[in-house]
XYZ file of C-alpha atoms in Angstrom:
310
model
C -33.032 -20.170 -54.953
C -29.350 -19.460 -55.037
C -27.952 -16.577 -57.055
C -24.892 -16.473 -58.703
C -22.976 -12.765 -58.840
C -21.917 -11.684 -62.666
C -18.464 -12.805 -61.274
C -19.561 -16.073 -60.235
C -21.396 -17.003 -63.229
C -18.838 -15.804 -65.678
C -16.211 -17.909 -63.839
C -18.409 -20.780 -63.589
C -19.488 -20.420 -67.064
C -15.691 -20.033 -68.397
C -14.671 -23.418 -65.988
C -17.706 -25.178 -67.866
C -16.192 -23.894 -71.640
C -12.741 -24.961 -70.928
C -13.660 -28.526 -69.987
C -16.688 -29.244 -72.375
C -13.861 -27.687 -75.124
C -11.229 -30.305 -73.732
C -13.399 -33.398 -74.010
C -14.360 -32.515 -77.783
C -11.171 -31.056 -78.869
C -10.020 -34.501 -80.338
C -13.468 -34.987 -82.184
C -13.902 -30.793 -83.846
C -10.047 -30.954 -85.063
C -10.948 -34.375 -86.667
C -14.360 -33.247 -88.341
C -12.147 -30.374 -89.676
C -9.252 -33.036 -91.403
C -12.653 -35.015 -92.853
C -11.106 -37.965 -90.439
C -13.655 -40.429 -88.715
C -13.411 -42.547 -85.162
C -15.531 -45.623 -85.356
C -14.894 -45.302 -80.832
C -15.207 -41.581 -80.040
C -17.360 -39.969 -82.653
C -20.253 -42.524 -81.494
C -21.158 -39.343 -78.992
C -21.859 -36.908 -81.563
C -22.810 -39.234 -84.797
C -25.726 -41.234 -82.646
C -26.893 -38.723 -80.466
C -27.856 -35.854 -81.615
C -26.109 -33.139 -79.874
C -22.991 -31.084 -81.169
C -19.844 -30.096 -79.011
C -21.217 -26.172 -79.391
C -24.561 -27.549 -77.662
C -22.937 -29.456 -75.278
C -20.904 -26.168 -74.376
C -23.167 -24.050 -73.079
C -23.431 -23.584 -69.727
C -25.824 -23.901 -67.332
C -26.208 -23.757 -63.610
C -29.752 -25.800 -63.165
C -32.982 -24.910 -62.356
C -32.027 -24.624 -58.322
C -29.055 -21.773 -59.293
C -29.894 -18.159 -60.858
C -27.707 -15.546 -61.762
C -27.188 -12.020 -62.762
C -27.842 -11.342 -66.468
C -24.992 -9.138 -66.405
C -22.626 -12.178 -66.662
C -23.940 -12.847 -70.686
C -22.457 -9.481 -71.705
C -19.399 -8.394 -72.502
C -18.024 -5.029 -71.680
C -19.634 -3.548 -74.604
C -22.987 -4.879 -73.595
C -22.971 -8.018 -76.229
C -23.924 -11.301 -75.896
C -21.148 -13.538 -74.695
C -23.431 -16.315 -75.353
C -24.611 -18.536 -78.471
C -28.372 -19.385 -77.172
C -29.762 -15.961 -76.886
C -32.374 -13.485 -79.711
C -32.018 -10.379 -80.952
C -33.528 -8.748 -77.898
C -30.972 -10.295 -75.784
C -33.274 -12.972 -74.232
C -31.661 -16.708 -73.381
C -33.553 -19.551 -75.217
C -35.447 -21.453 -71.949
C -34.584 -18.720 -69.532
C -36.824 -16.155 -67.671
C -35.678 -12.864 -66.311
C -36.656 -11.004 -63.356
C -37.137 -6.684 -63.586
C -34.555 -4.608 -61.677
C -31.161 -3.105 -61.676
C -29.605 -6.218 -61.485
C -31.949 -8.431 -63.561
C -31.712 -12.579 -62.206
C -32.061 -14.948 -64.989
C -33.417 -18.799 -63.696
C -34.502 -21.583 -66.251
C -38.082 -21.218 -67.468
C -39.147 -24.450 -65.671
C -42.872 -23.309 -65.832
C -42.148 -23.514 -70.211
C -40.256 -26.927 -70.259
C -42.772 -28.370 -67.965
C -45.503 -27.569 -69.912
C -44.132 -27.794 -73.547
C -42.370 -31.024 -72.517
C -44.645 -32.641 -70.167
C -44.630 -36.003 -71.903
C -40.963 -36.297 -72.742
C -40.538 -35.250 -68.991
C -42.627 -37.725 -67.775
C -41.458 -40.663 -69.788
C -38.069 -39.968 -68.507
C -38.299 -39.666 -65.022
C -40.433 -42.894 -65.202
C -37.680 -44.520 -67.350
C -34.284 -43.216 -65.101
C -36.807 -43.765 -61.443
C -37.564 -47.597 -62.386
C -33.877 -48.756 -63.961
C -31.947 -47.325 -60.340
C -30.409 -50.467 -58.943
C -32.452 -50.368 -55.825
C -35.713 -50.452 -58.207
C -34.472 -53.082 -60.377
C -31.582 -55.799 -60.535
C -29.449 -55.556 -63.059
C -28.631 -58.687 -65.314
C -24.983 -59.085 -66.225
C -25.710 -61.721 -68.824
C -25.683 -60.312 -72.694
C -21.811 -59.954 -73.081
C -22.131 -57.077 -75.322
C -23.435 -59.581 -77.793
C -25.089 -56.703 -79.507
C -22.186 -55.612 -81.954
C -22.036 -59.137 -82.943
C -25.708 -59.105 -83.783
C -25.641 -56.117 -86.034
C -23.149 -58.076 -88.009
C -24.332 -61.420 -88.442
C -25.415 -62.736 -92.030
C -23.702 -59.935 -93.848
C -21.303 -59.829 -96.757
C -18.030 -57.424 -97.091
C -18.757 -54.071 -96.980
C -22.110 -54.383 -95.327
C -21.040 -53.486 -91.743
C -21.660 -50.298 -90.273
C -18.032 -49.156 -89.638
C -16.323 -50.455 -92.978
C -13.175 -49.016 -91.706
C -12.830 -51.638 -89.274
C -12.199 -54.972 -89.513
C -13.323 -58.153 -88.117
C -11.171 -59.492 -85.532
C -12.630 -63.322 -86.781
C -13.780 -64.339 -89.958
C -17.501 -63.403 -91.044
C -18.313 -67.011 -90.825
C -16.577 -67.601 -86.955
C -18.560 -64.200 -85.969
C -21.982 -65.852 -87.360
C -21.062 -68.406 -85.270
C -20.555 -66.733 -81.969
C -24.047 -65.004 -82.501
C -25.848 -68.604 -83.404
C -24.234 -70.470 -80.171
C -24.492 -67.721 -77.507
C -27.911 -66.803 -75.754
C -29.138 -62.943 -77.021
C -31.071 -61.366 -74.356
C -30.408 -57.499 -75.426
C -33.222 -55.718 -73.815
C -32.732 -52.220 -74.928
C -34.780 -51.215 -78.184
C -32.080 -48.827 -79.848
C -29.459 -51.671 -79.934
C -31.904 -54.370 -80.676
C -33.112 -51.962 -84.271
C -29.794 -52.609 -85.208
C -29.916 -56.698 -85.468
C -29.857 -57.806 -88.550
C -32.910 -59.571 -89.722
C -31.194 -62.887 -89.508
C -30.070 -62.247 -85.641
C -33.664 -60.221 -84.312
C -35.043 -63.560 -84.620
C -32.610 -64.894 -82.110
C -33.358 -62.450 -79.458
C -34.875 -63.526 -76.313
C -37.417 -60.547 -76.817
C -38.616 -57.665 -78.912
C -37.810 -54.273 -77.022
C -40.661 -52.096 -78.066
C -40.307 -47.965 -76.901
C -43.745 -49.008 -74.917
C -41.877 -51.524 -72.995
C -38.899 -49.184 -72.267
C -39.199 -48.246 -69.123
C -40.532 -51.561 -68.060
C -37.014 -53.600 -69.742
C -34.095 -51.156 -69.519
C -31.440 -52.875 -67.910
C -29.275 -51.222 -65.137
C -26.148 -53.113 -66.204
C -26.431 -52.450 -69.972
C -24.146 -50.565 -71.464
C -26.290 -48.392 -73.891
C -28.869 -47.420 -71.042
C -25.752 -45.964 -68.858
C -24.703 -44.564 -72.230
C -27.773 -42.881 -72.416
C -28.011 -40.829 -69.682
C -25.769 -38.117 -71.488
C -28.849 -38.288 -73.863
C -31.445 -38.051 -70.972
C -29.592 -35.036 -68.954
C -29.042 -33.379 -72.703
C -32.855 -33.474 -73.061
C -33.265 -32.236 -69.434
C -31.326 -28.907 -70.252
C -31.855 -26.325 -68.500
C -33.133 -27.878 -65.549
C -29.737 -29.726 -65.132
C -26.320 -28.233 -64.203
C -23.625 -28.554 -66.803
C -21.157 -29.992 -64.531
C -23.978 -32.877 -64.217
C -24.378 -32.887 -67.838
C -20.531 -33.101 -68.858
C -20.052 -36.331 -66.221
C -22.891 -37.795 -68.098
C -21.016 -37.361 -71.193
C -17.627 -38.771 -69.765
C -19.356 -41.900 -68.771
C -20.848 -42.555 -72.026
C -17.413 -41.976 -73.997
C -15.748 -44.307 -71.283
C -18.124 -47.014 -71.622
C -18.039 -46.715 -75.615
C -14.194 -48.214 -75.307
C -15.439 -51.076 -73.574
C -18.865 -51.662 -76.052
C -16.418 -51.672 -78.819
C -13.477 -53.883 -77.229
C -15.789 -56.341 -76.578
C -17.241 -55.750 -80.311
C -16.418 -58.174 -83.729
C -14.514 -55.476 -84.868
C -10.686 -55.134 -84.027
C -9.792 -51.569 -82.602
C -6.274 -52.573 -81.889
C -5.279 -49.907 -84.815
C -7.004 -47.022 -82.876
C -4.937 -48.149 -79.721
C -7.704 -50.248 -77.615
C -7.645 -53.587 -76.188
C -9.571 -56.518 -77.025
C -12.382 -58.308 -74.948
C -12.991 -61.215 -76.311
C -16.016 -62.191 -74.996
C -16.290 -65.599 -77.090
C -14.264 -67.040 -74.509
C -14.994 -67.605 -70.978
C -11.731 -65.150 -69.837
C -13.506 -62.315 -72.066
C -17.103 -63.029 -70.533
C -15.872 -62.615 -67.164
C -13.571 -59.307 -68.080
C -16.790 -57.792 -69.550
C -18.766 -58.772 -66.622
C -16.307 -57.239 -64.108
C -15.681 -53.600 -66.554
C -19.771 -53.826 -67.149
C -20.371 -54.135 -63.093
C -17.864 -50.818 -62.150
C -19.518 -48.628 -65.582
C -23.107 -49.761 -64.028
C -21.586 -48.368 -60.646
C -20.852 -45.137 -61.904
C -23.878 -45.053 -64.215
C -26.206 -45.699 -61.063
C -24.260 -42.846 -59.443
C -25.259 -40.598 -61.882
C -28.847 -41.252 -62.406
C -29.446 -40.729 -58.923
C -27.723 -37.925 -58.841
C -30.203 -36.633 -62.144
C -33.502 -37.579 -59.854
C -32.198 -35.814 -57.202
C -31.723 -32.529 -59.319
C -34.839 -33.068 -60.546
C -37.193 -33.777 -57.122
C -39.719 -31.028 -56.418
C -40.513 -30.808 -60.335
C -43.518 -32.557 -61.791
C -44.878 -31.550 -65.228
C -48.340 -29.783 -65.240
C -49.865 -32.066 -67.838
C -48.453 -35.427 -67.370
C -48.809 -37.610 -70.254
C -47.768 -41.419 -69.680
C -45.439 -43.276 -72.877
């Protein structure tokens, strides 16, 4: 195991701050006006994890360092995630003069065996050499979490249509929907589930995600979030830029017009759109393949101690 000095963890940790603080400097001064962004605040309004969470640091289950490095100069905590007796949520500390903490794999393995599990099974079998990818939907999605509503009903009502309600309906009813992953397909309205090729189930998750869809390379910020601490933030914060860049092209190719909030327009109800999506969706899956290798990789050697299958 690699050990970080005090001075190489604090300077590590600091380089970490100072980016994660960067990439969610737009969204924490807009939460603090009471503004919304239907495009950016997707990150931290669908998944779960707050820009305070996604700014600690750490160096993976491979790296320790001296404990030294979470103190100040007055012996306090520099650090959010740690109890009153100074001890770092998911961390273990060795004895000695210079105490090493390492993430507590032995804990996550065994309190999180399942989730574990299901998501190396789910991020092994949807790598491009494991699966082909199928370039196919068009983001067609968006548009099917629309159809058959009325004003008002659609889930950013701050944005409008870029067609009529009744030209939208119509895109959905003549194009072929063959979303595969399960948390875009729970958004179809009941009048457009129907018209889905299938019915994504979480049981059939690892067995349907899609390498090319946008949502699955979205989620890997989600998966490597989950896999804290085993992961290194740097890992973790690439994940994240990944998911916000392929947000701008899930909404340009969306109903809704984001021309106001300074993005383009994909209009994939016309053969040029379709094959600008296709060529934007085959670069994100790229750099989305890229990245969940390089989470498996971080993660070989580990194995949970009690296995449970999802």
């Amino acid at each position: 195991m690699t050990v970080l000095t005090a001075i190489e963890a604090a300077a590590a940790r600091a380089a970490h701050e100072e980016r994660a603080d960067a990439l969610t400097a737009a969204h924490r001064e807009r939460k603090q006006r009471g503004e919304k962004h239907a495009v950016e605040d997707f990150l931290f309004t669908y998944y779960p994890f707050s820009p305070a969470r996604l700014r600690r640091w750490h160096p993976g289950w491979r790296v320790g360092y001296e404990a030294s490095a979470d103190l100040d100069a007055d012996g306090n905590p520099v650090i959010a995630d740690v109890d009153e007796a100074g001890r770092r949520s998911w961390y273990v500390e060795s004895p000695g003069p210079k105490a090493v903490r390492r993430a507590d794999v032995g804990r996550y393995l065994a309190e999180r065996a399942s989730a574990f599990t299901f998501m190396t099974r789910l991020l092994r079998a949807s790598t491009l050499t494991r699966r082909r990818p199928e370039f196919g939907c068009f983001g067609l999605h968006e548009w099917a979490m629309v159809h058959g509503l009325t004003e008002g009903q659609q889930r950013h009502e701050d944005l409008p249509l870029r067609l009529t309600q009744a030209e939208t309906d119509a895109v959905v009813e003549r194009e072929n929907l063959i979303c595969s992953h399960l948390d875009a397909f729970r958004f179809f309205t009941p009048s457009a589930a129907p018209r889905n090729s299938m019915e994504p189930t979480r049981a059939t998750q690892v067995d349907n995600d899609n390498p090319a869809c946008l949502h699955v390379g979205m989620d890997l910020y989600k998966w490597a979030m989950k896999l804290t601490p085993l992961l290194p933030s740097d890992l973790v914060l690439d994940c994240f830029e990944h998911a916000r860049d392929t947000r701008v092209l899930d909404m340009e190719a969306s109903p809704y017009d984001v021309r106001p909030l300074g993005y383009g327009v994909v209009p994939i109800e016309t053969p040029r759109g379709k094959a600008e999506y296709v060529r934007r969706q085959r670069e994100l899956a790229a750099g989305a393949d890229a990245l969940r290798e390089r989470i498996l990789a971080e993660l070989e050697g580990l194995e949970a101690s009690t296995p449970v299958a999802r």
